[in-house]
Coordinates of C-alpha atoms and ligand atoms in Angstrom, one line a residue:
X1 CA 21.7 -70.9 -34.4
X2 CA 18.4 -70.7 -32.9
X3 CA 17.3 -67.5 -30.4
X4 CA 14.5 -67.6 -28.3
X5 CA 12.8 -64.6 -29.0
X6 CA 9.6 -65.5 -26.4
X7 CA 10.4 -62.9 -23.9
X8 CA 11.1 -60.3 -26.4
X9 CA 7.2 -61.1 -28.3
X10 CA 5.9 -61.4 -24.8
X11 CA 7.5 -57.4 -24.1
X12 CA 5.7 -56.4 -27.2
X13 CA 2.3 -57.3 -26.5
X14 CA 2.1 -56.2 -23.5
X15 CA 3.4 -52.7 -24.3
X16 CA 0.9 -52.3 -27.3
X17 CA -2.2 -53.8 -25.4
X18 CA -1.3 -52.6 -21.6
X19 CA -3.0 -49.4 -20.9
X20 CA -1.0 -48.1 -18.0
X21 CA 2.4 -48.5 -19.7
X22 CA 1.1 -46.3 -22.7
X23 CA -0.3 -43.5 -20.3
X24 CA 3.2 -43.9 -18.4
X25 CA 4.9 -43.4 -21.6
X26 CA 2.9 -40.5 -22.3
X27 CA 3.7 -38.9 -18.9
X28 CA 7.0 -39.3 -18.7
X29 CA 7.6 -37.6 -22.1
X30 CA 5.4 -34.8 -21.0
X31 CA 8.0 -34.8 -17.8
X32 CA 10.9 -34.7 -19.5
X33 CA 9.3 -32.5 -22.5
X34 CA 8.1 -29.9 -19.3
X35 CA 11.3 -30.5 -17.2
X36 CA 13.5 -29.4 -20.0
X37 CA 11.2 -26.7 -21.0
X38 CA 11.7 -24.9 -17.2
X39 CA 15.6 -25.8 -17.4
X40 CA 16.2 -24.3 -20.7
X41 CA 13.8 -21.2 -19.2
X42 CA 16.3 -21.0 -16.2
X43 CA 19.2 -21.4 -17.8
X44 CA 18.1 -18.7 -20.3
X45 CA 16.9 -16.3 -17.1
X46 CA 20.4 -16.6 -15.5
X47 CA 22.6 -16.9 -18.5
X48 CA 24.4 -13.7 -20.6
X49 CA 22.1 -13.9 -23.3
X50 CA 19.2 -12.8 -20.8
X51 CA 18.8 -8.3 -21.2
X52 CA 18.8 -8.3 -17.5
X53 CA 22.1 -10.2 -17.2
X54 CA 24.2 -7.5 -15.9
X55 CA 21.8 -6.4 -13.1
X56 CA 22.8 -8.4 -9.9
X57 CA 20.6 -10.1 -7.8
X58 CA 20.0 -12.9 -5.7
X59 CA 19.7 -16.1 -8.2
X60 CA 16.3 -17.2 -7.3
X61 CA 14.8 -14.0 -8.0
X62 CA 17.0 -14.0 -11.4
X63 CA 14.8 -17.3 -12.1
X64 CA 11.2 -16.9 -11.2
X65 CA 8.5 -14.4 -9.6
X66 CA 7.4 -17.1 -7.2
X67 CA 9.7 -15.9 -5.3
X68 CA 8.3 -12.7 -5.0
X69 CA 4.8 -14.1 -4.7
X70 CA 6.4 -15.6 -1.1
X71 CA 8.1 -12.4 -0.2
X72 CA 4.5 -10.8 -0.2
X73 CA 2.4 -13.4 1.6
X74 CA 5.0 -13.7 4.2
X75 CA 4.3 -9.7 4.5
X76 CA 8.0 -8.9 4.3
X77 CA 8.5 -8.0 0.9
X78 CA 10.1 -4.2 2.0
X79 CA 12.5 -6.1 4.3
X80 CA 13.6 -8.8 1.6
X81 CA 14.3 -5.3 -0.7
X82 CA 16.1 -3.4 1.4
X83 CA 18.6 -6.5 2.1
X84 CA 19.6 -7.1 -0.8
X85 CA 19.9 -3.7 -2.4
X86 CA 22.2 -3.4 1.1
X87 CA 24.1 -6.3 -0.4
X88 CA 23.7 -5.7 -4.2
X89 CA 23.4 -1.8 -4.6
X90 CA 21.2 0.7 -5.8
X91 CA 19.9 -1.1 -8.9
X92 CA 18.9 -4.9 -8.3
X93 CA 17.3 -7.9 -10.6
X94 CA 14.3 -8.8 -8.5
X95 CA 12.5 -11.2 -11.1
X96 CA 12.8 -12.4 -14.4
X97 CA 12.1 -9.2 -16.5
X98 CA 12.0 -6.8 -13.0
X99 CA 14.2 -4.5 -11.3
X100 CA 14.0 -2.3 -7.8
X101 CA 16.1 0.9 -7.7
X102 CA 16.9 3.3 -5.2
X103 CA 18.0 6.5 -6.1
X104 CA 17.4 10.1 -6.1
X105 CA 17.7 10.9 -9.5
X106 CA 15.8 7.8 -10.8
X107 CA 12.4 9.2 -8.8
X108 CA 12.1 11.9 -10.9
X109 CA 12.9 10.0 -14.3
X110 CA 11.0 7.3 -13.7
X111 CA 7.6 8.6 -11.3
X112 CA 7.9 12.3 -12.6
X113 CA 5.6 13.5 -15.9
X114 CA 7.7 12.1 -19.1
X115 CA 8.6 9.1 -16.7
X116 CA 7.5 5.5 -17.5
X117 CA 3.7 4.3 -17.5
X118 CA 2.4 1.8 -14.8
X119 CA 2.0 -2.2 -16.5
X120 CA 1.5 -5.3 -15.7
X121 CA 0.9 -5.5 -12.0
X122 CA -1.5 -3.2 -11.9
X123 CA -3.1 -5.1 -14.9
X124 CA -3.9 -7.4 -12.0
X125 CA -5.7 -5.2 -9.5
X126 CA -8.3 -4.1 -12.2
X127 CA -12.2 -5.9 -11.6
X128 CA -13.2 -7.2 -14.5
X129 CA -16.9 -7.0 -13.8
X130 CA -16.4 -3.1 -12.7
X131 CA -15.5 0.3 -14.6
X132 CA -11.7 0.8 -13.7
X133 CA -11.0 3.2 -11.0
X134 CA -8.2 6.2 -10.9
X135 CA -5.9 3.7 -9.6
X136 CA -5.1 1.4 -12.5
X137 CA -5.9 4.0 -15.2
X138 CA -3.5 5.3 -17.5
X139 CA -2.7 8.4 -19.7
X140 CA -5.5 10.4 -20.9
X141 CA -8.4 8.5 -18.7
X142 CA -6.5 8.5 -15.4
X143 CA -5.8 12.7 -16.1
X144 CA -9.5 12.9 -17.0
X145 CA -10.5 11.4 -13.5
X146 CA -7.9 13.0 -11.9
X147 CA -8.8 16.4 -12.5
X148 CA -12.4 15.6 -10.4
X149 CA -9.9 13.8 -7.7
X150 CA -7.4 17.3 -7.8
X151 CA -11.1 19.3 -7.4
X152 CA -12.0 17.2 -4.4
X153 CA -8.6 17.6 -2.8
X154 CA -8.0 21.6 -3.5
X155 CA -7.4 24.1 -0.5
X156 CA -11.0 25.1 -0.3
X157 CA -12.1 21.1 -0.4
X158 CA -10.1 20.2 2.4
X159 CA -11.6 23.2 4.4
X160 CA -14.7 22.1 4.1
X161 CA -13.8 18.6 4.9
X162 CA -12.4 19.6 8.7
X163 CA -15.9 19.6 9.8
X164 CA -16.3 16.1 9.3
X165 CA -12.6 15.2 10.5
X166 CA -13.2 17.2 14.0
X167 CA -16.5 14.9 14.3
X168 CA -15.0 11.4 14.0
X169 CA -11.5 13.3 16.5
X170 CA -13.6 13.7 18.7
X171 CA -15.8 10.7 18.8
X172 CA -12.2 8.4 18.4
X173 CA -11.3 10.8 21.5
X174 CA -14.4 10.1 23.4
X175 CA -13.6 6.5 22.5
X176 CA -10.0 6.4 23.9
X177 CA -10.8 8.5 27.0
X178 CA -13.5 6.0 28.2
X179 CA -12.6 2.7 27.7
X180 CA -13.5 0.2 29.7
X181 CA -9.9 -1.0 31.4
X182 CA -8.0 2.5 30.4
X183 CA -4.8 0.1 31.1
X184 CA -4.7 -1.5 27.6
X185 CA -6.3 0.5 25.3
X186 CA -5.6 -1.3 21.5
X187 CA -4.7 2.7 19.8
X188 CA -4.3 1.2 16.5
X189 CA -7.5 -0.6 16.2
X190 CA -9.3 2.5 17.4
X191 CA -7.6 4.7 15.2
X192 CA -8.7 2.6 12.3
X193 CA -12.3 2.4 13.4
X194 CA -11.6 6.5 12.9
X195 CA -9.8 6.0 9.8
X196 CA -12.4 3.8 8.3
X197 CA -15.7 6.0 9.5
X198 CA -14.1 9.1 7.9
X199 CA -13.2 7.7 4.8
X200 CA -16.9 6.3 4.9
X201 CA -18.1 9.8 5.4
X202 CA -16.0 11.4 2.8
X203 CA -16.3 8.8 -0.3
X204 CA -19.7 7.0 0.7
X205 CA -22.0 9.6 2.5
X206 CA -21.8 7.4 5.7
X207 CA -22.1 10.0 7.9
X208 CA -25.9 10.6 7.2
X209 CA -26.5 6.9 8.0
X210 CA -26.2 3.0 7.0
X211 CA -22.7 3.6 7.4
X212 CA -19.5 1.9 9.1
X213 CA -19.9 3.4 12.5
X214 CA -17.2 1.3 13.8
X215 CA -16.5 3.9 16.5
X216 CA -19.8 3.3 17.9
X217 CA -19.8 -0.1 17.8
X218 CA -16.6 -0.1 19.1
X219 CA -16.4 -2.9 16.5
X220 CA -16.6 -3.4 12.2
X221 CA -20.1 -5.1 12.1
X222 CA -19.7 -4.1 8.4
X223 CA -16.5 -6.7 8.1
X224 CA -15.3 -4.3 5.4
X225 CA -11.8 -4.3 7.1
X226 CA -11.2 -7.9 6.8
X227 CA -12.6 -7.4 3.1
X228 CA -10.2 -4.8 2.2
X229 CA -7.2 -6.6 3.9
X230 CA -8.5 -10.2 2.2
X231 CA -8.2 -8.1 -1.2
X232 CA -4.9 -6.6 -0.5
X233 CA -3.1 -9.4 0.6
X234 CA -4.5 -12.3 -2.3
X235 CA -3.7 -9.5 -4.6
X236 CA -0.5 -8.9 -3.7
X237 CA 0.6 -12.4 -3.9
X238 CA -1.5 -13.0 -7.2
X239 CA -0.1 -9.9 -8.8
X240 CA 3.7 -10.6 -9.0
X241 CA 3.0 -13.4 -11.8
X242 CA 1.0 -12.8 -15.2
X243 CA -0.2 -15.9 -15.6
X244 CA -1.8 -16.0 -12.5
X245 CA -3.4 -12.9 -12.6
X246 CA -4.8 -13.0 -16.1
X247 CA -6.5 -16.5 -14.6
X248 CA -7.5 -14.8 -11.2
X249 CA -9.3 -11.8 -13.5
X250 CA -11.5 -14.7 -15.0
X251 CA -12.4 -16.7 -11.5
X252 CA -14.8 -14.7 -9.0
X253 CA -12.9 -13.1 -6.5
X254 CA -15.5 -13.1 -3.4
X255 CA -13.1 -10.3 -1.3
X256 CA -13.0 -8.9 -4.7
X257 CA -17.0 -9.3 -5.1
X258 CA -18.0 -7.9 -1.8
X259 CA -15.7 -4.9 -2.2
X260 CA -17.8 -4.2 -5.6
X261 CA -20.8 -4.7 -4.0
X262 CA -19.5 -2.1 -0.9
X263 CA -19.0 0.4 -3.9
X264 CA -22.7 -0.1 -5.2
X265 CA -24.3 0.1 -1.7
X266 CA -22.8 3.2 -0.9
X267 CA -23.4 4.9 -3.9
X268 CA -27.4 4.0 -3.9
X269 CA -27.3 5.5 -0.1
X270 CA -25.8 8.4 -1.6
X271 CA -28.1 9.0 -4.4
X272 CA -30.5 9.0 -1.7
X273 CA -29.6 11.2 0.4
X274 CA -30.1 15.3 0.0
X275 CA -27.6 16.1 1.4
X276 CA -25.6 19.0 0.3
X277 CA -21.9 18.5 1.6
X278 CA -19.3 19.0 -0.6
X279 CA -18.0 15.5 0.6
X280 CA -15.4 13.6 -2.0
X281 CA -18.3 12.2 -3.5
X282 CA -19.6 15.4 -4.6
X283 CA -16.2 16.5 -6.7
X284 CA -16.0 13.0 -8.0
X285 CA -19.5 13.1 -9.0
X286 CA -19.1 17.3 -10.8
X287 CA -22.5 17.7 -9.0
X288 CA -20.8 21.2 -9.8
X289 CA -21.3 21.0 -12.9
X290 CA -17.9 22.0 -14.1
X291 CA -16.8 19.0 -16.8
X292 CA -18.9 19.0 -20.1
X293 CA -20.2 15.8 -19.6
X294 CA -20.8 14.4 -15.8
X295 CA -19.1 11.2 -15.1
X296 CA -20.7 7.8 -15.5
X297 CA -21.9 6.6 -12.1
X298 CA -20.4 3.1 -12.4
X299 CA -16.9 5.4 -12.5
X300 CA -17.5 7.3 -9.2
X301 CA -18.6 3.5 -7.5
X302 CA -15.4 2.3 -8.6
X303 CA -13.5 5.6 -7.2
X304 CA -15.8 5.7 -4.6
X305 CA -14.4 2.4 -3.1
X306 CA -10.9 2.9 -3.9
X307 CA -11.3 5.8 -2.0
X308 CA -11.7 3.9 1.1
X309 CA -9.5 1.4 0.2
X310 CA -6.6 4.0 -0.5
X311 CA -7.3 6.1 2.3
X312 CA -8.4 4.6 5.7
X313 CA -5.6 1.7 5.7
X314 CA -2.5 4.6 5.1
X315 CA -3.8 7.0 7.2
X316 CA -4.4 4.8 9.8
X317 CA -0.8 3.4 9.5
X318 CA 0.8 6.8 9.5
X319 CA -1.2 7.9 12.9
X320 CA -0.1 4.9 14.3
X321 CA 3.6 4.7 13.9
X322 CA 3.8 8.4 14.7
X323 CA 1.5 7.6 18.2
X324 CA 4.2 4.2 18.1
X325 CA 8.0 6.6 17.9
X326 CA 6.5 9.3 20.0
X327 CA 5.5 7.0 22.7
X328 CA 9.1 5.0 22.5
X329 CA 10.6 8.5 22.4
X330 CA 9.4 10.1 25.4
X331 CA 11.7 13.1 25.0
X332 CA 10.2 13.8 21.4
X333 CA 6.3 12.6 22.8
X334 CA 6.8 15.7 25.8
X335 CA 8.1 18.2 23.3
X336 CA 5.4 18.0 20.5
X337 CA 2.6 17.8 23.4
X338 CA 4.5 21.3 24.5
X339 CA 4.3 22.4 21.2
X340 CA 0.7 21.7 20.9
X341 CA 0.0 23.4 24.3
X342 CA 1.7 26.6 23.1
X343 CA -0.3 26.1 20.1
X344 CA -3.6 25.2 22.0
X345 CA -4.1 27.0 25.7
X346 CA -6.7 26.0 27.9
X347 CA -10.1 26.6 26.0
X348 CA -8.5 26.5 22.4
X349 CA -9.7 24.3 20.1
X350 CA -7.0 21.4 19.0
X351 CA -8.7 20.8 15.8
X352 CA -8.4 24.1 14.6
X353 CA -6.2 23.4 11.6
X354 CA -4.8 27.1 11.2
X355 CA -1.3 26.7 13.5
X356 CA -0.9 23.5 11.7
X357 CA 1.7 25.5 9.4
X358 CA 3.4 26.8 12.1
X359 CA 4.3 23.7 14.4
X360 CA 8.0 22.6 13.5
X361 CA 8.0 19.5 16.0
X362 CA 4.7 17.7 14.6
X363 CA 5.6 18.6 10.9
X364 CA 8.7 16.8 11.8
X365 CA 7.3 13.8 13.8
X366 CA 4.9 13.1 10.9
X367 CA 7.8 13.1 8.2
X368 CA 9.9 10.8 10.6
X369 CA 6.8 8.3 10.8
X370 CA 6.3 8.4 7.0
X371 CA 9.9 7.6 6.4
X372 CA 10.4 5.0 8.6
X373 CA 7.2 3.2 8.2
X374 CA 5.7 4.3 5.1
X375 CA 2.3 3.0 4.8
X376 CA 2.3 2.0 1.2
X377 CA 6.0 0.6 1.8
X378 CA 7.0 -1.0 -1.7
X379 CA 4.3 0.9 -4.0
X380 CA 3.4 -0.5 -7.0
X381 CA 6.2 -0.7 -10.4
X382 CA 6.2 1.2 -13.4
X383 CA 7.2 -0.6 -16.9
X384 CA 9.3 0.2 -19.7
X385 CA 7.1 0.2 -22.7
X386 CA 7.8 -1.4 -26.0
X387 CA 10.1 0.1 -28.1
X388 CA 13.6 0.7 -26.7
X389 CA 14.7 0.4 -22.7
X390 CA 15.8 3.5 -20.6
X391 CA 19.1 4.4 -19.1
X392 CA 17.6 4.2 -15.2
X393 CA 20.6 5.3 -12.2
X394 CA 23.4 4.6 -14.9
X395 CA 21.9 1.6 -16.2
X396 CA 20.2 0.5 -19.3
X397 CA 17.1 -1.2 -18.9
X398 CA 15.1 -3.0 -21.5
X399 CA 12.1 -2.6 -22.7
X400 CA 8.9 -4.1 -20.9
X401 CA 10.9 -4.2 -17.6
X402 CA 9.1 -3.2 -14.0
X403 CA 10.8 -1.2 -12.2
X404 CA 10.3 -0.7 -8.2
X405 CA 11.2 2.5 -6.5
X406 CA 10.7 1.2 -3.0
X407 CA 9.6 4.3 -0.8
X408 CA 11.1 1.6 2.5
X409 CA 14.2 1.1 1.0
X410 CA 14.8 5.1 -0.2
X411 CA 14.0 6.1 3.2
X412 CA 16.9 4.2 4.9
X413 CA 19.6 5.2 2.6
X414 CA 22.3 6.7 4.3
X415 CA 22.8 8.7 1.0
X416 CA 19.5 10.6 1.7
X417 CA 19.0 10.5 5.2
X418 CA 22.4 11.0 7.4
X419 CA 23.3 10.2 10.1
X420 CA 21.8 7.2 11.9
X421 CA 19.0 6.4 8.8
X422 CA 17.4 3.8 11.1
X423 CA 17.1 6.5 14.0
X424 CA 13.6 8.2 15.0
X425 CA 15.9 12.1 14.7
X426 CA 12.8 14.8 14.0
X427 CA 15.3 17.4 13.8
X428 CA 16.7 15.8 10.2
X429 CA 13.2 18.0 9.1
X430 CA 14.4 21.3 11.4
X431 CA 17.7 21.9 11.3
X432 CA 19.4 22.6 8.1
X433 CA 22.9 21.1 8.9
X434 CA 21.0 17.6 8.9
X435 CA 18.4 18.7 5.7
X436 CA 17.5 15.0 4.2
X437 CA 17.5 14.6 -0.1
X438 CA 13.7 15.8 0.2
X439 CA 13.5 13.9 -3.7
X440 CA 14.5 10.4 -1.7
X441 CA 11.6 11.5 0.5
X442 CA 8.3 9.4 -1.1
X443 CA 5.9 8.0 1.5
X444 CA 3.2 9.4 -1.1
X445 CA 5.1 8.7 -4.4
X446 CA 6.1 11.2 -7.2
X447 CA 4.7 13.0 -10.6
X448 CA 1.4 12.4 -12.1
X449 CA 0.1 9.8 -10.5
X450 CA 1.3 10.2 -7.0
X451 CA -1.2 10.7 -3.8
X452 CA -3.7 12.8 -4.6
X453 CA -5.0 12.4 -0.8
X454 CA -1.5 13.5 0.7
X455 CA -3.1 16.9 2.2
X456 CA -6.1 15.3 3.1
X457 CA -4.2 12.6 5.2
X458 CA -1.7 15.0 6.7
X459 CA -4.5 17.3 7.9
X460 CA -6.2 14.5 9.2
X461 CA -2.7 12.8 11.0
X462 CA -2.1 16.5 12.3
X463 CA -5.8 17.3 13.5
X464 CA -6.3 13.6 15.5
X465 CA -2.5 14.1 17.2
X466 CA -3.1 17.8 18.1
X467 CA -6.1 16.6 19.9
X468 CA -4.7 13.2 21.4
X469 CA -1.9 15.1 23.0
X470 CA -3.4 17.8 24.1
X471 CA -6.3 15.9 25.7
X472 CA -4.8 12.7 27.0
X473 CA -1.5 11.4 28.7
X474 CA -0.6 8.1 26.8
X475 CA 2.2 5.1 28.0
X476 CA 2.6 1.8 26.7
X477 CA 0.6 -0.4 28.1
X478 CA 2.2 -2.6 31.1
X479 CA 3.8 -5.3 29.9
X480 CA 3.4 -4.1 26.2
X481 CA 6.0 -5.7 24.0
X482 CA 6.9 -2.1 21.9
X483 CA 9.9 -3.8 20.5
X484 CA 7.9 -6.4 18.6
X485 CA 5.7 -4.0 16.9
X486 CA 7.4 -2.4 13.8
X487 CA 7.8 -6.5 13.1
X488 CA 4.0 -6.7 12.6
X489 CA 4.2 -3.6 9.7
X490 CA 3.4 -6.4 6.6
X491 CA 3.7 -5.3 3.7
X492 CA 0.7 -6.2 1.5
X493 CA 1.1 -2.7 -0.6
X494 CA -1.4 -1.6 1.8
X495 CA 0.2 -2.4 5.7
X496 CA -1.6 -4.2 7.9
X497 CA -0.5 -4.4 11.4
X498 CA -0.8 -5.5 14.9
X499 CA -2.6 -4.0 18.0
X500 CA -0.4 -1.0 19.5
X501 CA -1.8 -1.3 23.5
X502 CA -1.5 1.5 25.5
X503 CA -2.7 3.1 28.7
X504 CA -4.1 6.1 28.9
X505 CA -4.7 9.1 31.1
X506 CA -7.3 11.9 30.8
X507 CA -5.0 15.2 31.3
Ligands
LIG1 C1 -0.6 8.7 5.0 C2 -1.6 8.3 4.2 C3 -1.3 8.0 2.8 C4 -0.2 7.5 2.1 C5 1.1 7.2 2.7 C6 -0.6 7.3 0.7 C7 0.3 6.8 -0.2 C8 0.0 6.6 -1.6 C9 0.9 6.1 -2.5 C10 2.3 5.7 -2.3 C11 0.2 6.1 -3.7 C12 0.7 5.4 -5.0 C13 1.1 6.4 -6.0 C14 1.8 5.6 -7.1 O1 1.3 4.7 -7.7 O2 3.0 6.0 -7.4 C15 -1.1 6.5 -3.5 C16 -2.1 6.7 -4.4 C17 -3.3 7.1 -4.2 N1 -3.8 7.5 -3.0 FE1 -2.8 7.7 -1.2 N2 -1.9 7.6 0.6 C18 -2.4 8.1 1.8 C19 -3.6 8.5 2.0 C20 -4.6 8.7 1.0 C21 -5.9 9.3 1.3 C22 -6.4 9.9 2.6 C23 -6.6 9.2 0.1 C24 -8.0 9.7 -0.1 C25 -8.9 9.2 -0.7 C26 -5.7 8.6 -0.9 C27 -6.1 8.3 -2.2 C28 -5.2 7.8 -3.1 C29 -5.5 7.6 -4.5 C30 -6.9 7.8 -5.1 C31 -4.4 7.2 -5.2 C32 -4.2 6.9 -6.7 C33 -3.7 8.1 -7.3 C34 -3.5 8.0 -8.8 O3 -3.2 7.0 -9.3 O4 -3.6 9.1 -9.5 N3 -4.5 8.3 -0.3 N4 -1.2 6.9 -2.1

């Protein structure tokens, strides 16, 4: 029997001597060779054998951290949190080898000294072309530079700071009072221009010259807002998957350039300059003299910046919701400006920090605007390190895990905060039948490497509000959309948000 075996020759020479069909050969066993690679990584994320099995979770979080790259460029990362630990409980898989937790008990075990380090995501956030600031540092290093940070924020350092807090009040109250069309008056921007000059002040000796002055230029000719908020947004996106942020150390950053180069600036201005104000700059620099060995200056640039980063952003948040729930809850907005007329009669001085202590209602009002919107509203994790996991709310979690504690999602538990956890209620801080779990309470985080600015920023929130409300009469602006605004709180560890317009009266 013959076969004609023609076509079957004619198959073969074209596969050995046809380029295309070779490459296509190649590619589609890399496809199937890559395809099963990410199933068998799925399959292994979601299945029994994973550590994290018995954590719930939504599934697509159980599979991959791109999901949590999206939460963050979307800016609602807090919001996604707090839904599902609403649906899934205290102690939730959020990624592959990541958790978030809410509870009490868990802020002390795992923030508190003898808690767990911070690891990979803040791997990300370090410059590899720059000296690593207090931020990102880590056991003996990050108590080293901490001790010149505690210096800088003692009782006696934040006394001498008020001087230069009272100058910018005044000028952001000079600003307010006599803008242009007093019926929309953009609060928040202006009370970031305040933010941002201060912080410039304090960390880079702005205040005797080349600095921000964005207060009077009624505008950030210095662009180092959009830097910072460039920075903070790429790397919270970049920072949720290793991979990425191992490659985005090696490629050149330019937000993450020009904030270097913002460090440097400042700190040749500052070498300049003769002055002799114990600024922040000062402590971080021991131009006391009181370490054995003074601080390398490429350390105090890098702490330098971070100051600004760390502190104008928050601050400005926290003034602004508080100006945001006072002003949306008139009763509260009439009784803190009586409190701070009792405090402050005619010819006092508002800025005068001494009654601060003594003024229940604004005490209150700030704590209520730190719970609600806390500025730094998901905070950065901490990891398990290498060796054995941790027993973490009742549960065991393995080793090399990041764990959340999300200060938005704490805030709103009815656990801690009763009744009405969504509710603007001041009186939750006054009255003792409605005390709050003060441990759940951490708009500035917990143990050794919480804010070291807290006092700082709540003598700054207190010292601008005393003087707004004493000096001014402030409504929403007509036609003002207040409801909208908490939605434009995004959450890029740092907040950004939208223009808060008011109108506003000289009193
Ligand atoms: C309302 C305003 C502020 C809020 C809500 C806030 C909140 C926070 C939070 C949540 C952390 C993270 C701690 C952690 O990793 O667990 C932090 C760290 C830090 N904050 Fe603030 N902050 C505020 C203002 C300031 C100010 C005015 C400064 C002054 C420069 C500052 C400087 C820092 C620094 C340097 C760190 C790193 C501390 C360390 O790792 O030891 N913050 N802040």
């Amino acid at each position: 029997m013959h076969m004609n075996l023609e076509p079957h020759y004619k198959a073969l020479r074209y596969s050995s001597c046809d380029v295309p069909v070779g490459i296509a050969l190649i590619l589609t066993s890399y496809t199937y060779f890559i395809s099963s690679l990410c199933l068998s990584i799925v399959l292994y994320r979601l299945s029994p054998l994973h550590p994290l099995y018995h954590v719930p979770g939504p599934t697509l979080w159980r599979i991959s951290k791109l999901m949590g790259a999206w939460m963050s460029y979307t800016g609602h990362q807090h919001l996604y949190m707090k839904r599902a630990h609403d649906k899934y409980g205290p102690v939730i898989r959020t990624g592959p080898n990541e958790v978030s937790v809410v509870d009490a008990d868990a802020v002390v075990s795992v923030l508190g000294s003898g808690g767990l380090p911070k690891g990979q995501f803040y791997e990300a956030r370090k410059d590899p072309r720059a000296p690593l600031n207090l931020v990102v540092l880590q056991g003996e290093g990050h108590a080293n530079r901490r001790r010149l940070w505690n210096r800088g924020m003692s009782t006696e350092s934040l006394k001498e700071y008020e001087a230069i807090i009272a100058k910018r009040a005044t000028q952001l109250l000079d600003c307010v009072a006599s803008a242009p069309d007093p019926n929309i008056v953009d609060l928040a921007a202006w009370i970031s221009y305040f933010s941002f000059d201060f912080m410039g002040d304090m960390a880079c000796a702005c205040q005797f010259g080349g600095g921000f002055e964005l207060l009077h230029n009624e505008a950030d000719r210095t662009n180092i807002w959009p830097i910072i908020e460039k920075f903070a947004v790429t790397a919270s996106i970049y920072c949720h998957i290793p991979w990425a942020a191992h490659s985005m150390q090696l490629i050149r950053l330019p937000s993450r350039d020009r904030l270097r180069q913002f460090g440097t600036d400042n700190a040749l201005r500052r070498l300049k300059s003769t002055t002799t104000t114990k600024d922040l700059w000062y402590h971080l620099m021991d131009e006391a003299g009181l370490e054995k060995t003074k601080p390398p200056l490429g350390d105090v640039v890098a702490d330098g910046a971070i100051a600004v980063v760390a502190g104008a952003d928050t601050a400005a948040t926290a003034l602004s919701s508080l100006f945001f729930l006072l002003l949306s809850h008139r009763k509260y907005y009439q009784a803190l400006q009586e409190e701070v007329d009792a405090h402050f009669p005619l010819g006092a001085d508002p800025l005068d920090t001494g009654s601060h202590a003594d003024m229940p209602l604004l005490n209150a009002c700030i704590n209520e605007a730190l719970r609600l919107y806390p500025p730094v509203t998901t905070n950065g994790p901490r990891q398990v390190p290498r060796g054995g996991g941790r027993i973490i709310a009742g549960v065991f979690i393995p080793e090399e895990t990041q764990v959340y504690l999300p200060p938005y999602s704490h805030h709103r538990d009815p656990r801690y905060f009763s009744p009405s956890p969504e509710k603007f209620m001041p009186e939750r801080w006054t009255d003792p039948a409605l005390a709050p779990n003060a441990t759940a309470f951490i708009p500035f985080s917990y143990g050794p490497s919480n804010c070291v600015g807290r006092n700082l920023a709540k003598q700054e929130i207190s010292m601008v509000a005393c003087l707004l409300l004493s000096r001014l009469e402030l409504r929403f602006a007509p036609g003002f959309d207040a409801a909208a605004w908490p939605q434009q709180l995004y959450d890029h560890f740092i907040t950004t948000k939208g223009p808060l317009m008011v109108s506003v009266k000289k009193r």
